[in-house]
JSON list of C-alpha atoms in Angstrom, two decimals:
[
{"chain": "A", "resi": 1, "resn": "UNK", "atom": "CA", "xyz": [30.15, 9.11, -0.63]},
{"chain": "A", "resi": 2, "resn": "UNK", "atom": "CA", "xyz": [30.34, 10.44, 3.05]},
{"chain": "A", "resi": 3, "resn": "UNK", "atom": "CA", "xyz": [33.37, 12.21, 2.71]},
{"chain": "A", "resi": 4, "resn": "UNK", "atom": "CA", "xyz": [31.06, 14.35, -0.46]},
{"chain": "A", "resi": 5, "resn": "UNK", "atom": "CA", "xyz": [28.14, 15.01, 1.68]},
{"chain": "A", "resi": 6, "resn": "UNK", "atom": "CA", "xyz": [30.62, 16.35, 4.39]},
{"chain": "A", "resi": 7, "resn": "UNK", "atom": "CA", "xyz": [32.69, 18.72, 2.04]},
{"chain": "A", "resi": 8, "resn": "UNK", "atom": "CA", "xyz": [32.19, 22.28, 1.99]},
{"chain": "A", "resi": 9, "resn": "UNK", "atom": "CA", "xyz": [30.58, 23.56, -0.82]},
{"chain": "A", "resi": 10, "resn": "UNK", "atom": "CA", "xyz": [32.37, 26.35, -2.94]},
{"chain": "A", "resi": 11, "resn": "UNK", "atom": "CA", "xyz": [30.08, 29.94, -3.26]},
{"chain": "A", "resi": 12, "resn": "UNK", "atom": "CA", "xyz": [29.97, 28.47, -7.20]},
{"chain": "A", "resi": 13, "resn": "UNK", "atom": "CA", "xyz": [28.51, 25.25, -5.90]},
{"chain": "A", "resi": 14, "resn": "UNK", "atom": "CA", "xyz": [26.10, 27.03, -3.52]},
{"chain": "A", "resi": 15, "resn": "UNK", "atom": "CA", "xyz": [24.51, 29.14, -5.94]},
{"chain": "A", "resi": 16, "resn": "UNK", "atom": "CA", "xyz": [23.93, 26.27, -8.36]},
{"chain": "A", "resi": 17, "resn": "UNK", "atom": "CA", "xyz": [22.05, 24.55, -4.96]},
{"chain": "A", "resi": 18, "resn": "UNK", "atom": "CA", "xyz": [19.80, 28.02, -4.82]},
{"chain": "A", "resi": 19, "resn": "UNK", "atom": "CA", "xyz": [19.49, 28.26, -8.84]},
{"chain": "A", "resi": 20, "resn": "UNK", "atom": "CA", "xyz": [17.97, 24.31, -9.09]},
{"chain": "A", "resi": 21, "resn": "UNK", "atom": "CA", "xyz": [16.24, 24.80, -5.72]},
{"chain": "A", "resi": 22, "resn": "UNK", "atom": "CA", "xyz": [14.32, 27.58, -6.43]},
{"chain": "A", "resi": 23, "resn": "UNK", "atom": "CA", "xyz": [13.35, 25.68, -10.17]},
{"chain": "A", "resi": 24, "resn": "UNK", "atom": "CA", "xyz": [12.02, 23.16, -8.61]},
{"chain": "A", "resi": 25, "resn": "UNK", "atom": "CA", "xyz": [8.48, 22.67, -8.94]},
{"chain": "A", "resi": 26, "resn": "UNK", "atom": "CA", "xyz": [6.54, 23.37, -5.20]},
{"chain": "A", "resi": 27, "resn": "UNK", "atom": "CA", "xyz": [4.70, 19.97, -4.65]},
{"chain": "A", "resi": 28, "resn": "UNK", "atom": "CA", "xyz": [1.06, 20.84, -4.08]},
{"chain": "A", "resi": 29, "resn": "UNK", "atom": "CA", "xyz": [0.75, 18.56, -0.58]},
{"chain": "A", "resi": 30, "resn": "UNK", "atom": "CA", "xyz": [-2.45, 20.17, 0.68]},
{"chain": "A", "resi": 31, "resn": "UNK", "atom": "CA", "xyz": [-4.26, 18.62, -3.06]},
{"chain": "A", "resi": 32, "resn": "UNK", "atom": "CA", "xyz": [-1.99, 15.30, -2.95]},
{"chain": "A", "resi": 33, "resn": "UNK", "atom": "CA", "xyz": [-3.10, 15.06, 0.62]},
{"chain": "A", "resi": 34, "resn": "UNK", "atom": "CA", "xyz": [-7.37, 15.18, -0.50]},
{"chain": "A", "resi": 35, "resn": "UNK", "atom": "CA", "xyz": [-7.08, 12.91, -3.34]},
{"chain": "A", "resi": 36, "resn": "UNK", "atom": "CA", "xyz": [-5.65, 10.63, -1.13]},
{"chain": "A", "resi": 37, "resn": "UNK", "atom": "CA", "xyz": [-8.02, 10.83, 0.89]},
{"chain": "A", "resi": 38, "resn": "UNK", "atom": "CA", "xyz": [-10.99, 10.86, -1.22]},
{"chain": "A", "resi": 39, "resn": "UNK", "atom": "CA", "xyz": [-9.57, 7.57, -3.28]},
{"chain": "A", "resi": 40, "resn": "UNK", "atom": "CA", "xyz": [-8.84, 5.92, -0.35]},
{"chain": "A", "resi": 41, "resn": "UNK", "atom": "CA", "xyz": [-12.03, 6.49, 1.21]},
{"chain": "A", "resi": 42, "resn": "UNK", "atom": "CA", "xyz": [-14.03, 5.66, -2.34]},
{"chain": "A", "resi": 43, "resn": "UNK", "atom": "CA", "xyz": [-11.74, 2.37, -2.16]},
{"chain": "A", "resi": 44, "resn": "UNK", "atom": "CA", "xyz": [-13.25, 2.08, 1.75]},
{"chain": "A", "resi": 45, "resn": "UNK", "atom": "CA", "xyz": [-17.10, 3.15, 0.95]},
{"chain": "A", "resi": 46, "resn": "UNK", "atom": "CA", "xyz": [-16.31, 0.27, -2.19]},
{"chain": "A", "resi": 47, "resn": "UNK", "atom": "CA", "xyz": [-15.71, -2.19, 0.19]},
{"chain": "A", "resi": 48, "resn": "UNK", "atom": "CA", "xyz": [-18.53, -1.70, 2.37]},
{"chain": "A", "resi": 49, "resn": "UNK", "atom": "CA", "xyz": [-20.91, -1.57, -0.14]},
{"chain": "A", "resi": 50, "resn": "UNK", "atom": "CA", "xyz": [-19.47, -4.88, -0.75]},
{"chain": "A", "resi": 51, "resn": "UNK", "atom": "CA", "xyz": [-19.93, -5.98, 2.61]},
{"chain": "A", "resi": 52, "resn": "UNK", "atom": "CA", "xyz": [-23.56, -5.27, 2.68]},
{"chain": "A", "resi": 53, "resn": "UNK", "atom": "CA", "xyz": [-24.28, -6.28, -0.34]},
{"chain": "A", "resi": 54, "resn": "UNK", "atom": "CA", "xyz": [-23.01, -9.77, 0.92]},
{"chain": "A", "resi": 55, "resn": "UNK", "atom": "CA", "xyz": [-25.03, -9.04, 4.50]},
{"chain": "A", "resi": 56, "resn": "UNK", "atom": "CA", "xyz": [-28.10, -8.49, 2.37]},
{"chain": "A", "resi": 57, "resn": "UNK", "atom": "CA", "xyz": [-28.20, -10.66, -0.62]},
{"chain": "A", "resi": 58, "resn": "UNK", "atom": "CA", "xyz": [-25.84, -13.39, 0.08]},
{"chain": "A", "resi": 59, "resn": "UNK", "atom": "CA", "xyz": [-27.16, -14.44, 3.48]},
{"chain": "A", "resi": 60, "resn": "UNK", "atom": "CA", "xyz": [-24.08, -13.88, 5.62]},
{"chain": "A", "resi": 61, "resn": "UNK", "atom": "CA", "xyz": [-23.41, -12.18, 8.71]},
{"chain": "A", "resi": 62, "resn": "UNK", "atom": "CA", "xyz": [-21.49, -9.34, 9.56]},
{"chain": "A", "resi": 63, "resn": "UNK", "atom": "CA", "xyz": [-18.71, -11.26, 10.24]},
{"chain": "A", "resi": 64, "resn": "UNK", "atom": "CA", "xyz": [-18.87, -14.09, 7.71]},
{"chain": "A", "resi": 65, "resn": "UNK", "atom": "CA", "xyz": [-19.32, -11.37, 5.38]},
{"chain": "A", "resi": 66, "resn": "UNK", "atom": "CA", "xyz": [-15.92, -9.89, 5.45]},
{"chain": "A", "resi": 67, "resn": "UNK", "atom": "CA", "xyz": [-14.13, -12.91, 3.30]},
{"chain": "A", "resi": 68, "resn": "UNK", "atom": "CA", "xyz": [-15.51, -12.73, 0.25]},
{"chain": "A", "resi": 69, "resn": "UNK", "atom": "CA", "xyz": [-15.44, -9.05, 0.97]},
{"chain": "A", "resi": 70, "resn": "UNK", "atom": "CA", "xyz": [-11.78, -8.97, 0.59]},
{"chain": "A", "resi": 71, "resn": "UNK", "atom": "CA", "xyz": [-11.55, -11.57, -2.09]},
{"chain": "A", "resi": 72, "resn": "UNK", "atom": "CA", "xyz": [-13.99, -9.36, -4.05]},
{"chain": "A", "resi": 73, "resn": "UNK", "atom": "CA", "xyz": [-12.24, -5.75, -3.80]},
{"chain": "A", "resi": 74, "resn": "UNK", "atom": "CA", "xyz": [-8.55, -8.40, -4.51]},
{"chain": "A", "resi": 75, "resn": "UNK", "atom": "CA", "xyz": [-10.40, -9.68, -7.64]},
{"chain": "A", "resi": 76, "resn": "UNK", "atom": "CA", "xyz": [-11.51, -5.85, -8.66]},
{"chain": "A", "resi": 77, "resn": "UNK", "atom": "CA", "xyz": [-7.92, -4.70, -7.67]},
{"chain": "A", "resi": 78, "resn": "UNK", "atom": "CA", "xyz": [-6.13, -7.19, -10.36]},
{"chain": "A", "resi": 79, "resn": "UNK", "atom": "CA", "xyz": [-8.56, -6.93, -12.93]},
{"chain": "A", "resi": 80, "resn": "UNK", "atom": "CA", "xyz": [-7.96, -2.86, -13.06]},
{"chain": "A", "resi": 81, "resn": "UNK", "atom": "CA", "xyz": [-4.24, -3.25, -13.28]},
{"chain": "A", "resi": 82, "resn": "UNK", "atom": "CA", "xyz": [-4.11, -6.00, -15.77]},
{"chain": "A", "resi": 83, "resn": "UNK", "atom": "CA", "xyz": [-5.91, -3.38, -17.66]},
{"chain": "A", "resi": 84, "resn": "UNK", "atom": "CA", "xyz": [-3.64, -0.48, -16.83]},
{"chain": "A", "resi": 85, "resn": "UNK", "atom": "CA", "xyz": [-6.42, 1.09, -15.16]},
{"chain": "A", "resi": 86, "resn": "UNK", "atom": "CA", "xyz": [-5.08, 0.97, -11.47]},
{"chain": "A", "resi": 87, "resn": "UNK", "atom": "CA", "xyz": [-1.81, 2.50, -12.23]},
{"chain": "A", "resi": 88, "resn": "UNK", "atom": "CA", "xyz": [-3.48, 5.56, -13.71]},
{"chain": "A", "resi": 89, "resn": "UNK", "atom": "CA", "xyz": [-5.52, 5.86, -10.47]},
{"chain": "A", "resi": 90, "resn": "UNK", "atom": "CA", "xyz": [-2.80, 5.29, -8.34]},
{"chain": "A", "resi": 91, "resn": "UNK", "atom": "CA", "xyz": [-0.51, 8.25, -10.25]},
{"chain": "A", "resi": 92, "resn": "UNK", "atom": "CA", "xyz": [-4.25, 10.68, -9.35]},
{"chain": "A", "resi": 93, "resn": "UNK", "atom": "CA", "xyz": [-4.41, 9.37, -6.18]},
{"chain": "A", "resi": 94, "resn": "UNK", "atom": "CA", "xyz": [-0.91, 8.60, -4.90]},
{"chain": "A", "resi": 95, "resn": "UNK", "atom": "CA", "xyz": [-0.94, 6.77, -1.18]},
{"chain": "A", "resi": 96, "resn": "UNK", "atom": "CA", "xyz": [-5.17, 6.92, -1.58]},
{"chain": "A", "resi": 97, "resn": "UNK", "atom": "CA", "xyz": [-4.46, 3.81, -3.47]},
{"chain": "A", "resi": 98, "resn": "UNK", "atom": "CA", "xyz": [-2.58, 2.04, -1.18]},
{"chain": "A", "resi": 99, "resn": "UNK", "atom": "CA", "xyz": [-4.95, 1.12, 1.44]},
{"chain": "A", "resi": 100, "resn": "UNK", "atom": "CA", "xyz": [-3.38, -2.53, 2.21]},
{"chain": "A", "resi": 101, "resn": "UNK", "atom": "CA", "xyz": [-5.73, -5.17, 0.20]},
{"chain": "A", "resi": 102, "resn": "UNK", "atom": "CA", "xyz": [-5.94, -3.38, -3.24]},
{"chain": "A", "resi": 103, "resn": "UNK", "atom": "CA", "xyz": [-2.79, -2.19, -3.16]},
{"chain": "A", "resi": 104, "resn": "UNK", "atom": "CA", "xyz": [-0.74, -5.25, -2.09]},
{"chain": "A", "resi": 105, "resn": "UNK", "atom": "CA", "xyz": [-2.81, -7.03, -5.04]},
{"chain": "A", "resi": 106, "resn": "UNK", "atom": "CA", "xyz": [-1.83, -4.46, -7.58]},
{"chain": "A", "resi": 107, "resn": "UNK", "atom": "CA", "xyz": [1.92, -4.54, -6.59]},
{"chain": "A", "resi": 108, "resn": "UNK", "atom": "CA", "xyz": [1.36, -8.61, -6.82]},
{"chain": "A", "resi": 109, "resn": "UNK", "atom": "CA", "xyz": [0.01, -8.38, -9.99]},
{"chain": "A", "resi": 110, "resn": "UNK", "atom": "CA", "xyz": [2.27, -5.74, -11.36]},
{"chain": "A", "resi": 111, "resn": "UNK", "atom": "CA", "xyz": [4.96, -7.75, -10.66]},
{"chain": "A", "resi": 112, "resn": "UNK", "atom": "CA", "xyz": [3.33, -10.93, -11.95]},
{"chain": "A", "resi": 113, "resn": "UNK", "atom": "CA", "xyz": [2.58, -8.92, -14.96]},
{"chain": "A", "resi": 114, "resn": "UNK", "atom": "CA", "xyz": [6.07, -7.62, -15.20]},
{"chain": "A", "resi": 115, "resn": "UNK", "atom": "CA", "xyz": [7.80, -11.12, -15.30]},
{"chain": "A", "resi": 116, "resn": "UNK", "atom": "CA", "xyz": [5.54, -12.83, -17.14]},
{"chain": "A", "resi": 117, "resn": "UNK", "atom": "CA", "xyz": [8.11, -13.26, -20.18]},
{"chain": "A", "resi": 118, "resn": "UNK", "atom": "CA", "xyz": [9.88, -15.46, -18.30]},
{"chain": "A", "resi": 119, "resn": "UNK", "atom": "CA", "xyz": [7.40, -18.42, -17.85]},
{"chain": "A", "resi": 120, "resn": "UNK", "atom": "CA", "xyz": [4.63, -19.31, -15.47]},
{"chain": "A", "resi": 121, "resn": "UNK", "atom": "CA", "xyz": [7.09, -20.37, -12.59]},
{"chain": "A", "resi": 122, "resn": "UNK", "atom": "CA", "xyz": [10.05, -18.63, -12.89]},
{"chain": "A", "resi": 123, "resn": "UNK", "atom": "CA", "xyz": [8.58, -15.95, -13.85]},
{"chain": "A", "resi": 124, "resn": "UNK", "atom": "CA", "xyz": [5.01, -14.83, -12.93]},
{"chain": "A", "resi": 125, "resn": "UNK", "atom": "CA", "xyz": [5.14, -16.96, -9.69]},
{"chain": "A", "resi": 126, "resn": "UNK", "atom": "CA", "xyz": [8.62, -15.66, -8.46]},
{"chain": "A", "resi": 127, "resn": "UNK", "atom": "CA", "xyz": [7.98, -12.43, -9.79]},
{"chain": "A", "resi": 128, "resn": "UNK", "atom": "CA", "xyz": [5.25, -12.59, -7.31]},
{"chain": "A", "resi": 129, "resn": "UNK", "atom": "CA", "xyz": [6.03, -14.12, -4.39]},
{"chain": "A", "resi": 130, "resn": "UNK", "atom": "CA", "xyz": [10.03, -11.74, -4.22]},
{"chain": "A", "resi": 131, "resn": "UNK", "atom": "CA", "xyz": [7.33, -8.96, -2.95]},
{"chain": "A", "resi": 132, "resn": "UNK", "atom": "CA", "xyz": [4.69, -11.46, -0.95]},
{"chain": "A", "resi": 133, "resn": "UNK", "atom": "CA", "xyz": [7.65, -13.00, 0.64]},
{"chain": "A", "resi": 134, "resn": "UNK", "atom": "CA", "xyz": [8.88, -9.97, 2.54]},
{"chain": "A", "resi": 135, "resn": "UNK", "atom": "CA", "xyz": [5.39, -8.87, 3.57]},
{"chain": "A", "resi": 136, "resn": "UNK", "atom": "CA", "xyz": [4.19, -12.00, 4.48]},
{"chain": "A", "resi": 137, "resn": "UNK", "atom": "CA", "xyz": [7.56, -12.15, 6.77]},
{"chain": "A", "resi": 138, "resn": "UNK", "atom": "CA", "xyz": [5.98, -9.21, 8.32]},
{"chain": "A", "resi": 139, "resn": "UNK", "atom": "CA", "xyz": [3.29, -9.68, 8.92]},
{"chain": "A", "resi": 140, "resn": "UNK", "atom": "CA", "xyz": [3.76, -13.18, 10.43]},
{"chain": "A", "resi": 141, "resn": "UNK", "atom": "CA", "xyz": [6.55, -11.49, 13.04]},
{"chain": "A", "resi": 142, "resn": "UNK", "atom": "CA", "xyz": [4.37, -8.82, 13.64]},
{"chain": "A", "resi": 143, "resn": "UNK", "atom": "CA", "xyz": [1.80, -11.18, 14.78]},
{"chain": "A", "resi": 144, "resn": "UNK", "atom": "CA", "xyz": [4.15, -12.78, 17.05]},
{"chain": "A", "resi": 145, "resn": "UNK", "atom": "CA", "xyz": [5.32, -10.11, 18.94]},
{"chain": "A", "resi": 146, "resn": "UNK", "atom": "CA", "xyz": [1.64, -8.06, 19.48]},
{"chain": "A", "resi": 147, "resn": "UNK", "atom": "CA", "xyz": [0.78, -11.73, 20.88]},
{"chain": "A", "resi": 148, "resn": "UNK", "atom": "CA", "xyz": [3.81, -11.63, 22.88]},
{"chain": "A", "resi": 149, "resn": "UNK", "atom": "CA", "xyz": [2.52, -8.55, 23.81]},
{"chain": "A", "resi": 150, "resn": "UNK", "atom": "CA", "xyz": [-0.65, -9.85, 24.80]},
{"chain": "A", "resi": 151, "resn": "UNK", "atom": "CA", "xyz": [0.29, -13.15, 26.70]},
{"chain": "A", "resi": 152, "resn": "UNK", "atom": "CA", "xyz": [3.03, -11.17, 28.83]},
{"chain": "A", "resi": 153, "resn": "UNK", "atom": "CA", "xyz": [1.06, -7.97, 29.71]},
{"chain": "A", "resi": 154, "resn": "UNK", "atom": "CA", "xyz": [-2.56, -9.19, 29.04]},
{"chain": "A", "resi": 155, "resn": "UNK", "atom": "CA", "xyz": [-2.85, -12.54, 30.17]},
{"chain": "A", "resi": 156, "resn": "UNK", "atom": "CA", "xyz": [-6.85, -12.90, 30.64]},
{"chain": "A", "resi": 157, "resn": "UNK", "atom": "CA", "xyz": [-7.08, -11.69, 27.38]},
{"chain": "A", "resi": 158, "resn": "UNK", "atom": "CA", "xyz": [-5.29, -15.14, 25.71]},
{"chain": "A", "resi": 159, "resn": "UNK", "atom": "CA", "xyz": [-7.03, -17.28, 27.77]},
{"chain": "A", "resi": 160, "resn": "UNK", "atom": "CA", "xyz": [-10.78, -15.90, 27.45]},
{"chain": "A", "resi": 161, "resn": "UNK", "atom": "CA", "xyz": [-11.00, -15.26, 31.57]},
{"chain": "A", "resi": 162, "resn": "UNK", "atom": "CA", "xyz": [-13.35, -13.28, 33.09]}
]
C-alpha cells in the first residue's frame, strides 16, 4: 500500500485526480461550523435550564444540583435515539451533538440498540460496554496523570495547604 501512495502518477492518472477533484462537492464548513455551534449550545442552555430548575424546585444547591442534572439530559439523550430522533439531529448538527454526556449516551445506546438481537448479555450489554470500555480506560488514565500532574508540580494543591 506504501509502495502505491509513493508511485508516480501517469498524466492519464493525474487528470482523472483533477476530473473527480474538481466534482467533488465543496463542503460548506463556515454553515457546518454554526449548527454546531448552535446545537451544541441549545444542548448546553438544555442543561442549565435543567440545573436551575433542580436549584429552584427541587431544593438543591448549585452543586448538588449537577447529578441529577446529568442523569436527566443522559435519560433525554437515550430516549431521542431509541426513537431515531437523535441521529437525525446529529446528521443537522454534526460535532454540535457531541458535547460529551449526550453524545457518549447516544453512541451507548446506539450500540445497545444495534446488538440487541443477540440477547440481553451478549448482546445489548457487550454491545455496550466494547465502546464504554475504551472511554472509561481514558478517562480513568487521564485522571491519573493530571493528578500526577498535580501532586508533582502542585503539591499544596493535593493536600488542601494554605
Amino acid at each position: 500500500m506504501a509502495n502505491a501512495k509513493n508511485k508516480k502518477m501517469t498524466p492519464t492518472q493525474q487528470k482523472y485526480q483533477r476530473l473527480a477533484s474538481s466534482m467533488e462537492p465543496k463542503r460548506p464548513v463556515l454553515k457546518n461550523c454554526l449548527r454546531a455551534f448552535l446545537v451544541g449550545g441549545m444542548i448546553c442552555l438544555l442543561g442549565e435550564c435543567i440545573r436551575q430548575a433542580f436549584i429552584a424546585f427541587g431544593g438543591f444547591d448549585e452543586k448538588s444540583a449537577s447529578n441529577p442534572t446529568v442523569a436527566v439530559l443522559v435519560l433525554i439523550a437515550v430516549i431521542l435515539t431509541c426513537l431515531g430522533v437523535y441521529d437525525k439531529i446529529a446528521q443537522w448538527a454534526g460535532a454540535g451533538t457531541a458535547v460529551p454526556v449526550t453524545g457518549f449516551a447516544n453512541s451507548m445506546t446506539s450500540s445497545a440498540l444495534e446488538h440487541r438481537a443477540e440477547g440481553m448479555v451478549l448482546g445489548v450489554g457487550a454491545g455496550m460496554f466494547q465502546l464504554a470500555g475504551s472511554v472509561i480506560v481514558f478517562g480513568t488514565f487521564a485522571a491519573f496523570i493530571v493528578g500526577l500532574f498535580y501532586a508533582i508540580f502542585i503539591p499544596d494543591f493535593a493536600g488542601g495547604g494554605h
